[in-house]
XYZ file of C-alpha atoms in Angstrom:
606
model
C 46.172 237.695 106.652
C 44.027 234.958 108.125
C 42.920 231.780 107.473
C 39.720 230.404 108.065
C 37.669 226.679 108.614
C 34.714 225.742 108.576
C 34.078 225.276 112.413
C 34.595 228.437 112.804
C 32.944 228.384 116.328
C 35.448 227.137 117.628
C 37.371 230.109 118.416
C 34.025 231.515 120.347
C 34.790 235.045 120.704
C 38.648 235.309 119.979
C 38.821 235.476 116.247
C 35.911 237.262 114.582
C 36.604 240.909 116.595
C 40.221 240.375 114.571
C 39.557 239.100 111.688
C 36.342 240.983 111.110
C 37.837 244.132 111.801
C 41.138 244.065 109.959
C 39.882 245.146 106.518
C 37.696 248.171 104.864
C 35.915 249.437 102.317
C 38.318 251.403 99.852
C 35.013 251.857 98.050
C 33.174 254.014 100.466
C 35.946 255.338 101.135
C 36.729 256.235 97.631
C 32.889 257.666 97.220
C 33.459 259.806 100.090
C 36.804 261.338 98.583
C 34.653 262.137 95.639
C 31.970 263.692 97.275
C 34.090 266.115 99.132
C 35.207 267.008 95.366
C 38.480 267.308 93.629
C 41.992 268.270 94.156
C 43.498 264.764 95.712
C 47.145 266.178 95.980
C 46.343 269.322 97.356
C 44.474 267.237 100.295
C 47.002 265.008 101.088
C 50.182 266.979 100.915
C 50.897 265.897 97.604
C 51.320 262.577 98.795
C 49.107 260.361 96.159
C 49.185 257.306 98.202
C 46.608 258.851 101.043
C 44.383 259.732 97.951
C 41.519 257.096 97.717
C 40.649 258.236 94.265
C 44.266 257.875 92.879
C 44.759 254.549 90.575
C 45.717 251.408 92.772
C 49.421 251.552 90.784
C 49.726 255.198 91.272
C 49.111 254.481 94.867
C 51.507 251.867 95.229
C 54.200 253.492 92.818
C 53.920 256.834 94.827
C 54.449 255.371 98.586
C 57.075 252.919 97.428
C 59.602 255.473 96.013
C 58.818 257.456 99.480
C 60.237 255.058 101.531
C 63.253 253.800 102.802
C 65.004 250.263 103.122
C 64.537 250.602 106.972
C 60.741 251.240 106.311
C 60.387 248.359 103.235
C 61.937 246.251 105.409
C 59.940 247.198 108.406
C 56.960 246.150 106.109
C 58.375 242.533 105.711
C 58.239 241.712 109.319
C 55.261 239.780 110.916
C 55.652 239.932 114.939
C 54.203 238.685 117.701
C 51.485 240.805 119.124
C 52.913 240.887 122.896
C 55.688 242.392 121.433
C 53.991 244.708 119.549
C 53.857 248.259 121.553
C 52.971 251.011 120.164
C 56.995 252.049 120.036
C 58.002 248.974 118.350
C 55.722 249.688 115.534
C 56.500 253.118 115.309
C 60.165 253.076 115.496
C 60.653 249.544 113.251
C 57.987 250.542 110.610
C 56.314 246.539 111.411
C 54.097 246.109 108.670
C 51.806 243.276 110.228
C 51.370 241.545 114.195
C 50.185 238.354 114.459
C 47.964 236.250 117.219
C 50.014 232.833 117.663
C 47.632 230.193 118.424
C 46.357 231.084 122.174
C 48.012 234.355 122.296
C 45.192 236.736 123.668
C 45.089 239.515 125.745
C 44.346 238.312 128.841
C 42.216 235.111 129.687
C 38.403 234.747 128.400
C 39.150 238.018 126.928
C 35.972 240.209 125.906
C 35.289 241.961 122.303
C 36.378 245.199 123.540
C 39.758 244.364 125.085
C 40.561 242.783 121.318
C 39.758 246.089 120.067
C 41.244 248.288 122.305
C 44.529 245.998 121.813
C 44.400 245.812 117.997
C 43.505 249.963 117.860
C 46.539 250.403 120.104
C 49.256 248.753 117.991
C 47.550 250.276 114.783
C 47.878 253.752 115.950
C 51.760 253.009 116.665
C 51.923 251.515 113.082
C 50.341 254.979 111.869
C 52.852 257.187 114.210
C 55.031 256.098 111.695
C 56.988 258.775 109.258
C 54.792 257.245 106.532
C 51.579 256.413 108.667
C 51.341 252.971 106.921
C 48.798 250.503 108.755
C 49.839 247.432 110.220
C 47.707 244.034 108.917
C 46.647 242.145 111.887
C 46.962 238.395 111.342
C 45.672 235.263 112.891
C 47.820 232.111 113.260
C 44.806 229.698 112.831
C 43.321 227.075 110.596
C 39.828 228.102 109.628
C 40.339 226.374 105.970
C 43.211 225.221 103.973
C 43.606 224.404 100.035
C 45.704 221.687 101.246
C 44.985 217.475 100.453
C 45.403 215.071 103.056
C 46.751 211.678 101.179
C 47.926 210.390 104.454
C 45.420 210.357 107.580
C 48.444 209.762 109.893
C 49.355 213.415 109.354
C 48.171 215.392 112.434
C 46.676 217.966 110.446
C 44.612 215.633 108.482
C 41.633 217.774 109.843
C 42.708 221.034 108.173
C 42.527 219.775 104.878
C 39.395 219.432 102.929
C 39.869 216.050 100.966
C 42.226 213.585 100.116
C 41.043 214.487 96.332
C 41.993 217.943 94.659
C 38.912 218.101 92.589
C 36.811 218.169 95.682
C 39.341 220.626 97.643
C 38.912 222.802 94.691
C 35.495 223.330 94.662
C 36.009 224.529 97.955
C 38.470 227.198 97.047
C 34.885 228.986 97.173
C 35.276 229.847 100.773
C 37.792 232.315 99.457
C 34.910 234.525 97.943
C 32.980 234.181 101.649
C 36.017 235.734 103.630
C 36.991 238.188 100.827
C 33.464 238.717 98.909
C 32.930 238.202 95.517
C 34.785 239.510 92.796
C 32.465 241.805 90.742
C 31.441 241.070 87.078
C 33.620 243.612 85.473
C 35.950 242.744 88.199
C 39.922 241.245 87.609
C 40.101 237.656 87.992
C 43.387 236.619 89.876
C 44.122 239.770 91.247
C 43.959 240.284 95.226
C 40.200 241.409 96.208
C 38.677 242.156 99.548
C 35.318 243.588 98.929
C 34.587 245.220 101.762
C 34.600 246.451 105.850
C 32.948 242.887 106.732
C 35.410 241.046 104.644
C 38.684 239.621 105.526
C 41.934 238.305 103.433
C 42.420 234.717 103.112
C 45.326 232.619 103.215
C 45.888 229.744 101.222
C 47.993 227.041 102.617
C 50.382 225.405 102.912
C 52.121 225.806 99.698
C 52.864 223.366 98.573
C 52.374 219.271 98.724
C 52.299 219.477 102.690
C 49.682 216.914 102.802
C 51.803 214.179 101.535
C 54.711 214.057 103.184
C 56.581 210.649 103.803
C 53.989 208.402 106.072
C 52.023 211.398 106.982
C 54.990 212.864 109.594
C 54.088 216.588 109.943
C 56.951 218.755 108.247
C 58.298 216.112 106.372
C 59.399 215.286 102.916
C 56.974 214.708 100.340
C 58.172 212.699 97.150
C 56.479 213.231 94.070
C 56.949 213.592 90.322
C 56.292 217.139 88.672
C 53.273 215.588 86.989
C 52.127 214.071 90.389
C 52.760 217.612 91.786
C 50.614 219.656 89.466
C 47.671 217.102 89.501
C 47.452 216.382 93.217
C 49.061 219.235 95.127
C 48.849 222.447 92.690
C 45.099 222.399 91.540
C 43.188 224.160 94.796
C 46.064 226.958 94.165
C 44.958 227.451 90.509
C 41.815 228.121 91.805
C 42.723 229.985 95.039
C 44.812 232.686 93.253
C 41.623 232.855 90.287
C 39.334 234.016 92.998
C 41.281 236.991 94.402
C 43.328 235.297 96.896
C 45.492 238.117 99.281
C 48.346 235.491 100.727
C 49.843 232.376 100.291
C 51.737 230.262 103.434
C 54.616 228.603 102.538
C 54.610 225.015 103.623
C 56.814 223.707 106.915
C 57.592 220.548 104.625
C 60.043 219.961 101.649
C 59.624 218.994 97.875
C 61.761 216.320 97.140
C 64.671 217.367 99.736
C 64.092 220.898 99.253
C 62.996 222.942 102.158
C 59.615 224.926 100.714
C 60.323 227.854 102.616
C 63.817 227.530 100.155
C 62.582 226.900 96.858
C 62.758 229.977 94.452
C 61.758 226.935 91.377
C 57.843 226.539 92.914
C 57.968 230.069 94.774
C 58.808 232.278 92.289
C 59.237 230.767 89.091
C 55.988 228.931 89.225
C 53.430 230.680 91.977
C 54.693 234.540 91.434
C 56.015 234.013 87.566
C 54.004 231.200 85.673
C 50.490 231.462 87.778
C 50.702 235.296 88.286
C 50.025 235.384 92.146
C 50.152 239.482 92.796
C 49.139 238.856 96.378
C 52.374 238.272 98.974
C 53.672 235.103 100.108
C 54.372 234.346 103.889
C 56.301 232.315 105.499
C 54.808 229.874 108.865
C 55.774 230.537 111.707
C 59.472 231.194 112.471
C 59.411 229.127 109.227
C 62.719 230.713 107.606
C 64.637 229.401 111.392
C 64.091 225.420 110.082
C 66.390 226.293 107.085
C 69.092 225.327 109.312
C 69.864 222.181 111.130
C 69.598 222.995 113.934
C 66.670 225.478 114.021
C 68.771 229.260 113.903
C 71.947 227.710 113.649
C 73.237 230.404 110.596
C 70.194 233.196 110.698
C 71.829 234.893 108.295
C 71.591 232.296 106.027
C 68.547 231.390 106.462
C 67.382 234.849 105.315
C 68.937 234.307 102.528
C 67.639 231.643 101.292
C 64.210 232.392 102.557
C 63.835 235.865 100.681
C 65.999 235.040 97.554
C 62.985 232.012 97.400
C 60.433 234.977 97.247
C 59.008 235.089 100.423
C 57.633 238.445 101.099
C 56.738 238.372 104.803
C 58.233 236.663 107.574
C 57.021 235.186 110.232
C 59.346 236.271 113.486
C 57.258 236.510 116.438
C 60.396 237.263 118.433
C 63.166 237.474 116.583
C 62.317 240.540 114.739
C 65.258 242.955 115.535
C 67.761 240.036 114.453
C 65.479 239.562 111.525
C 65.824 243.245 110.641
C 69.168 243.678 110.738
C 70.139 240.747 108.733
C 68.390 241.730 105.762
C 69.589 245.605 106.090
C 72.824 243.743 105.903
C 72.218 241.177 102.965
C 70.823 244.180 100.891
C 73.739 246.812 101.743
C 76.256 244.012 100.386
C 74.541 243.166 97.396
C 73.954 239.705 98.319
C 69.980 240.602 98.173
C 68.877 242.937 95.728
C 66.816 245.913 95.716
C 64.304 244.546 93.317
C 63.578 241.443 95.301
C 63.049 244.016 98.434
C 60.682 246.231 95.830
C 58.388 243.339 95.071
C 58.086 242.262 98.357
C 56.691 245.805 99.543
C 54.596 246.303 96.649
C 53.092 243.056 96.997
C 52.504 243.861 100.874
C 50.790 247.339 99.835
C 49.125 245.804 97.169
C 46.640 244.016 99.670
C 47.036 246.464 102.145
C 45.241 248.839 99.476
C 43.063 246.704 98.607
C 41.787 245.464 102.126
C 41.030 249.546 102.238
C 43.610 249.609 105.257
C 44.752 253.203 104.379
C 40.854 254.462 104.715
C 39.798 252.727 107.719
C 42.630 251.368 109.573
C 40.698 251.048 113.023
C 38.541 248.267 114.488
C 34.723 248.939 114.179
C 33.313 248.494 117.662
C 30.143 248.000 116.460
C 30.017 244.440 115.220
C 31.187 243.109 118.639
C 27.114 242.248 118.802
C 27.763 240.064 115.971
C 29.621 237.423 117.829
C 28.156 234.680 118.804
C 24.342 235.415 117.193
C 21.665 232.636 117.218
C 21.674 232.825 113.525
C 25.396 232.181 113.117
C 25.029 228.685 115.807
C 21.702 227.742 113.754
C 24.133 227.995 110.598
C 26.898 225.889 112.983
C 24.200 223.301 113.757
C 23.107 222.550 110.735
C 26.578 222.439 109.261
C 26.968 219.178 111.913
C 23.771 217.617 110.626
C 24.663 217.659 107.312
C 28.671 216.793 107.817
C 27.873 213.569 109.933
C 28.326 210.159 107.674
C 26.563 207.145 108.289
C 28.832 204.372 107.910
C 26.966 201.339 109.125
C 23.204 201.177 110.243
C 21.893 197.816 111.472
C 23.315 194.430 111.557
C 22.634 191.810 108.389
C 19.413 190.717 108.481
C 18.153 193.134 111.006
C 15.924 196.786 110.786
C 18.109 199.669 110.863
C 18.747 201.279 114.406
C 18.863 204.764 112.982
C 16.868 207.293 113.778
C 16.907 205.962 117.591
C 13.380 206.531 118.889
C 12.998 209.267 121.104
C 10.860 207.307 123.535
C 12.333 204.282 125.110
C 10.618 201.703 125.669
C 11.961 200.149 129.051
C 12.134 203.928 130.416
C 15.480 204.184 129.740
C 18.597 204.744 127.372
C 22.665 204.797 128.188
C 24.977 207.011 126.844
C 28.615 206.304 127.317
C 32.307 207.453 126.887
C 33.895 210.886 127.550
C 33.236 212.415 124.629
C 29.714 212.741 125.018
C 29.867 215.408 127.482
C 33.127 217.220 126.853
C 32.542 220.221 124.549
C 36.747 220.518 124.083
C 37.150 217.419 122.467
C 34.422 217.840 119.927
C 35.844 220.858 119.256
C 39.448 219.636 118.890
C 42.611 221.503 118.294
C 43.143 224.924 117.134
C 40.205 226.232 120.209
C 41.237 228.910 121.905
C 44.314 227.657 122.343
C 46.989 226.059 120.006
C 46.437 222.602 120.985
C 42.953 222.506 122.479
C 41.449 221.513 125.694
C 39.524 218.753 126.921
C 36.559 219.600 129.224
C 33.688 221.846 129.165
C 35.420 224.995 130.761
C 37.194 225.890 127.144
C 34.027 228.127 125.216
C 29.959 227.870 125.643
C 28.865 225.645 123.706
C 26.417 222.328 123.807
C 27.951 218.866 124.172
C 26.003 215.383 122.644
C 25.117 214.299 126.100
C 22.613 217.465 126.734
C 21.714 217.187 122.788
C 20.669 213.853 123.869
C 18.765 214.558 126.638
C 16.871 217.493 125.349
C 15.916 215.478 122.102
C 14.490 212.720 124.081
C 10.650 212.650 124.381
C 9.588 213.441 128.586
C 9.812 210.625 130.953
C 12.884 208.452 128.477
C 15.270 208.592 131.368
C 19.215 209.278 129.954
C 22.024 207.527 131.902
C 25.213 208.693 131.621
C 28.285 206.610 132.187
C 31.799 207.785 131.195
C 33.502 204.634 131.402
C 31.066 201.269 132.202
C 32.412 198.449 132.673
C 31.400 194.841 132.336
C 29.329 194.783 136.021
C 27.652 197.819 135.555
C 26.477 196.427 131.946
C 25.574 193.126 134.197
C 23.893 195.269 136.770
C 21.313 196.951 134.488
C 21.350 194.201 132.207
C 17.487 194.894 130.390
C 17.309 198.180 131.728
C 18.377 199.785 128.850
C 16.422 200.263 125.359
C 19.770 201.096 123.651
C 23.077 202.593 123.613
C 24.719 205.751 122.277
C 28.731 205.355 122.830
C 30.566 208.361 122.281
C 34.577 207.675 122.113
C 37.114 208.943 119.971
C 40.663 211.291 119.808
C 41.561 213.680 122.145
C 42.355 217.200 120.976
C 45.861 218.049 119.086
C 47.211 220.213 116.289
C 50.270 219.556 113.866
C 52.829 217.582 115.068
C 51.533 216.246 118.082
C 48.244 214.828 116.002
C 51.434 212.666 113.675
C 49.834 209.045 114.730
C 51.461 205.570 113.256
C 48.514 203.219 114.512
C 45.103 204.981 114.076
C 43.588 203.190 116.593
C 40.841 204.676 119.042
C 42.288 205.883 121.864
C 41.938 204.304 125.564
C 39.362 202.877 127.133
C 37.189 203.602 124.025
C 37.665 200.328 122.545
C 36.930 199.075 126.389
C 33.734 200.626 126.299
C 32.458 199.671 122.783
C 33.667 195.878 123.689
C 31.275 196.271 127.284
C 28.894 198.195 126.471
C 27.482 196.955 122.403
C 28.510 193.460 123.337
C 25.387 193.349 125.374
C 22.733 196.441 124.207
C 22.206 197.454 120.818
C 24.456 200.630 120.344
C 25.412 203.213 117.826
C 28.895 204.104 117.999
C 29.715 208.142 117.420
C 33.319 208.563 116.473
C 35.030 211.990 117.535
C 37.952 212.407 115.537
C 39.890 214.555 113.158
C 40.067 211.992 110.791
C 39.263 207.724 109.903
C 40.466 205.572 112.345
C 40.832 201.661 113.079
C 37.204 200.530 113.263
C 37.548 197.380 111.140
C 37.455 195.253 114.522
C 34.404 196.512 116.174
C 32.182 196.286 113.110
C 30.558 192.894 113.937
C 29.911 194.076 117.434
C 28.776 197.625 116.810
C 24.932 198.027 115.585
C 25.657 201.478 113.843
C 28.170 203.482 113.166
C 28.695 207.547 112.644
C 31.580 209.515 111.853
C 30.919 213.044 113.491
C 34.453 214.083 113.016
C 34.628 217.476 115.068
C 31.419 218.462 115.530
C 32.186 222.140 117.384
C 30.464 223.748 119.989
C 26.589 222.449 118.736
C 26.140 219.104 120.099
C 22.434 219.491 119.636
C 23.161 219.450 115.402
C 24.684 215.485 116.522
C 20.902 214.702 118.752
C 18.994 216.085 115.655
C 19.851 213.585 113.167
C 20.281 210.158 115.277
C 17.001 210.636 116.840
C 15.250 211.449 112.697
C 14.613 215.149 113.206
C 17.167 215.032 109.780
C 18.250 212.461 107.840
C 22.016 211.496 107.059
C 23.142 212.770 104.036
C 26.717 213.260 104.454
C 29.555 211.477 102.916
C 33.084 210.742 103.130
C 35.719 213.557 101.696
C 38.338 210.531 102.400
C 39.166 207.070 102.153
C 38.073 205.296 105.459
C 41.084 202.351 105.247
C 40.726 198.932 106.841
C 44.636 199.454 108.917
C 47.400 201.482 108.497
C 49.314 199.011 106.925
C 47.456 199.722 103.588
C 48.130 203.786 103.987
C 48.884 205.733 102.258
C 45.929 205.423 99.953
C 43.529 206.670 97.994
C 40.061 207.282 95.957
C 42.018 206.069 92.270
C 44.769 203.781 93.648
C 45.785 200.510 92.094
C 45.684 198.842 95.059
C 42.469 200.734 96.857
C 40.850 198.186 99.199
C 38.740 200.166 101.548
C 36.655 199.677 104.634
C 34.513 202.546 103.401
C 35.641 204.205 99.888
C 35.799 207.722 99.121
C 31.787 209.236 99.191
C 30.736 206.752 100.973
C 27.624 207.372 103.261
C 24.162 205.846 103.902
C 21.193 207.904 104.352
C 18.217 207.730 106.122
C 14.906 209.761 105.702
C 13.499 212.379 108.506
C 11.320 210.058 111.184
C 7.941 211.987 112.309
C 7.642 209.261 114.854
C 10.876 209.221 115.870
């Protein structure tokens, strides 16, 4: 299971040995069975299951009535990888291990120590009675089907839009992690295509992104009707392209605690839209049941499984978690059944991913990471993401594209986000909440995109924080200004924010520095924020949003290399007092509505 964004970059070299290596190809796998000719159950024992060429079903049907509750349940459990030795897996049959966000091996880890690690645990998962591979997950957000209808939320940034329609066309992603589903191929049924391929995730399910004023694991309020045409729609088209896993959501539906509602997990996902992949829960999501967190454990597995969650999430707890549900299923409180379609779900995509057939990490694609071709692709993705919100004051030329030659000799650049490569990247790098600085991953920050854009003898000035003498002191030395403020890194809960406003001593600096030089102002941020009071001041305005480790993609379009062409996925709101709102509201008043964004042409004499 992983999930997977669009600035993918910014896990460097941590994620892609994982998640690149945790699938197969059952279909090479399945060629070479055939090639070596017939006589599947003599081969394998009799045991059908570890016969490539055997019907997916037959497969499934054939290692399910093999094993025992001890081993289905074994199956269920998602740990932590630190706990993960090669005994543990053997001797509690764990059927997946999970990296929490910033859980690595050691420090700066290389390729190889992610695949000895990962090859390690997988050979105690296939010490196992039943030599059933382990599915190696990553706690990230590279990509949700989520919709943000509250920018306060701090994990605005994971979502794709406020609007469904638009986070639906982006359920497309799905077919680049898993490939695409052949033409004689079974829509809505789990697919992984092949060795290069990894499962997706879609989450979190469901109506996370509208929680009560945007407060992360909240309570979101909403109509069945408003349900199934705001929050529901990316999942119709999530599960339609193959789909492996679906994350239950942190938040609740109107009271009810999603990780506790059998209505919208089974009836509706597993019953009414046929989802035949597994359902997950977050992470030690099944411990919130309870107030406080663990208070009755047994309870919460209850609830959690009798919902229809398949695996759990217990990075620790995972003997406690065990022996709970041996217990709940030798009363009869939980029955067999709901045990049986949790494991054949789990094998099901284990099958698929072609786990059974190549179960190791391929050490070969460790050259793959970090390939000029993949941070051309990353540049260009921050060219064409960047909006243009303002450009030029009334009655005055546009600033944008800046020339590359100044005039005077000279340009500033200002603010601390110009040369700090961990807050463009933002939270959810390397580690769970992010870094600021330029020590987190390699990478390219604005500042150097600036000065290796500029034409030879333009003479870039950097100044983190200027005040008003400095401004005084250079006062006509400067052609213009390129101001570079914005939010510091976070993820989830710690990103929740009531006022919106641009963090300290950005609006300082845009006060000091564009009250006296013409400036463009580049906002780093996960999300809108309060701008409304700089706009008069400000010449020219550009929401970057997390740009990622290629600062240079930022350089290429302000100085005309590129035009703007991007535009806003979400409402950019005058102040919080108008929020929540959105593109089709009664009362929609924006700053800057939904798909907003000038453009500008290329510049040859930029």
């Amino acid at each position: 299971m992983v999930a997977v964004k669009s600035h993918s970059r910014t896990w460097a070299g941590v994620v892609p040995p994982l998640v690149l290596w945790c699938c197969a190809c059952i279909v090479a796998a399945a060629a070479m069975a055939a090639a070596a000719g017939g006589g599947g159950e003599h081969r394998y024992g009799g045991a059908r299951y570890k016969d490539p060429m055997q019907p997916l079903n037959t497969r499934i049907d054939d290692l399910l009535r093999r094993m025992t509750l001890a081993e289905k349940i074994g199956q269920m459990s998602q740990i932590e990888r630190e706990n993960a030795t090669a005994n543990v897996m053997r001797d509690y049959f764990i059927g997946s291990v999970l990296s929490g966000g910033g859980s690595v091996p050691s420090p700066n880890a290389a390729p190889a120590e992610w695949v000895q690690m990962v090859n390690e645990i997988q050979r105690g998962a296939l010490s196992s009675r039943l030599g059933i591979p382990m599915l190696y997950g990553i706690d990230a957000v590279h990509g949700h089907n989520n919709v943000c209808r509250d920018p306060r939320w701090g994990r605005c940034y994971e979502s794709f839009s406020e609007d469904h329609k638009l986070v639906q066309q982006m359920a497309s992603i799905i077919s680049g992690f898993q490939g695409e589903i052949p033409a004689n191929g079974r829509l809505g049924a789990p697919f992984v295509s092949g060795q290069r391929n990894v499962a997706a995730c879609a989450k979190h399910y469901v109506g996370d992104g509208g929680t009560t004023n945007g407060i992360n694991e909240n309570n979101t309020v909403a109509t069945f009707h408003e349900l199934l045409s705001i929050h529901m729609p990316p999942y119709y088209n999530a599960i339609i392209r193959g789909v492996s896993t679906i994350m239950v959501s942190f938040s609740s539906l109107n009271g009810v605690k999603m990780h506790a509602n059998r209505p919208f997990v089974t009836d509706f996902l597993k019953t009414k839209l046929r989802f035949r992949g597994f359902v997950v829960s977050d992470y030690e999501g099944i411990d919130r049941l309870t107030t406080p967190q663990h208070a009755d454990y047994v309870l919460s597995v209850k609830l959690g499984i009798l919902a229809g969650i398949d695996m759990v999430m217990i990075p620790y707890r995972y003997t406690e978690f065990i022996d709970d549900l041996t217990l709940l299923v030798n009363n009869g409180t939980i029955p067999m059944s709901r045990i049986d379609d949790a494991v054949r779900r789990i094998l099901r995509v284990k099958f698929t991913m072609g786990l059974f057939e190549h179960p190791y990490a391929d050490d070969t694609l460790a050259t793959e990471l970090g390939k000029q071709e993949h941070r051309d692709l990353a540049r260009d993705a921050v060219r064409k993401s960047l909006v243009l919100l303002k450009n030029g004051k009334p009655g005055e030329n546009p600033l944008l594209p800046l020339p590359k030659k100044a005039t005077t000799g000279s340009i500033l650049v200002a603010g601390s986000h110009a040369d700090d490569l961990g807050s463009q990247c933002g939270g959810w790098t390397i580690t769970w909440q992010g870094l600021t600085g330029n020590n987190l991953t390699a990478g390219i920050t604005i500042l150097y995109g600036i000065e290796h854009t500029v034409f030879p003898g333009t003479d870039v000035v950097y100044s983190e924080n200027p005040d008003a003498s400095f401004i005084q002191q250079n006062k006509g030395k400067f052609d213009y200004a390129i101001v570079v403020v914005g939010e510091p890194p976070y993820a989830e809960t710690f990103g929740d924010n009531l006022n919106l406003t641009i963090p300290a001593p950005g609006p300082a600096i845009i006060e000091n520095v564009c009250g006296s030089i013409k400036c463009v102002v580049v906002l780093i941020s996960g999300r809108p924020l309060v701008v409304e009071p700089y706009m008069e001041t400000i010449d020219a305005l550009v929401a970057a949003w997390l740009p990622g480790t290629e600062g240079m993609g930022v350089a290429d379009v302000l100085f005309g290399d590129y035009g703007f062409t991007g535009k806003l996925s979400r409402t950019w709101f005058r102040s919080v007092d108008q929020l929540p709102m959105n593109v089709g509201d009664a009362h929609y008043d924006p700053l800057f509505p939904f798909g907003f964004g000038l453009e500008t042409q290329p510049s040859s004499a930029a």
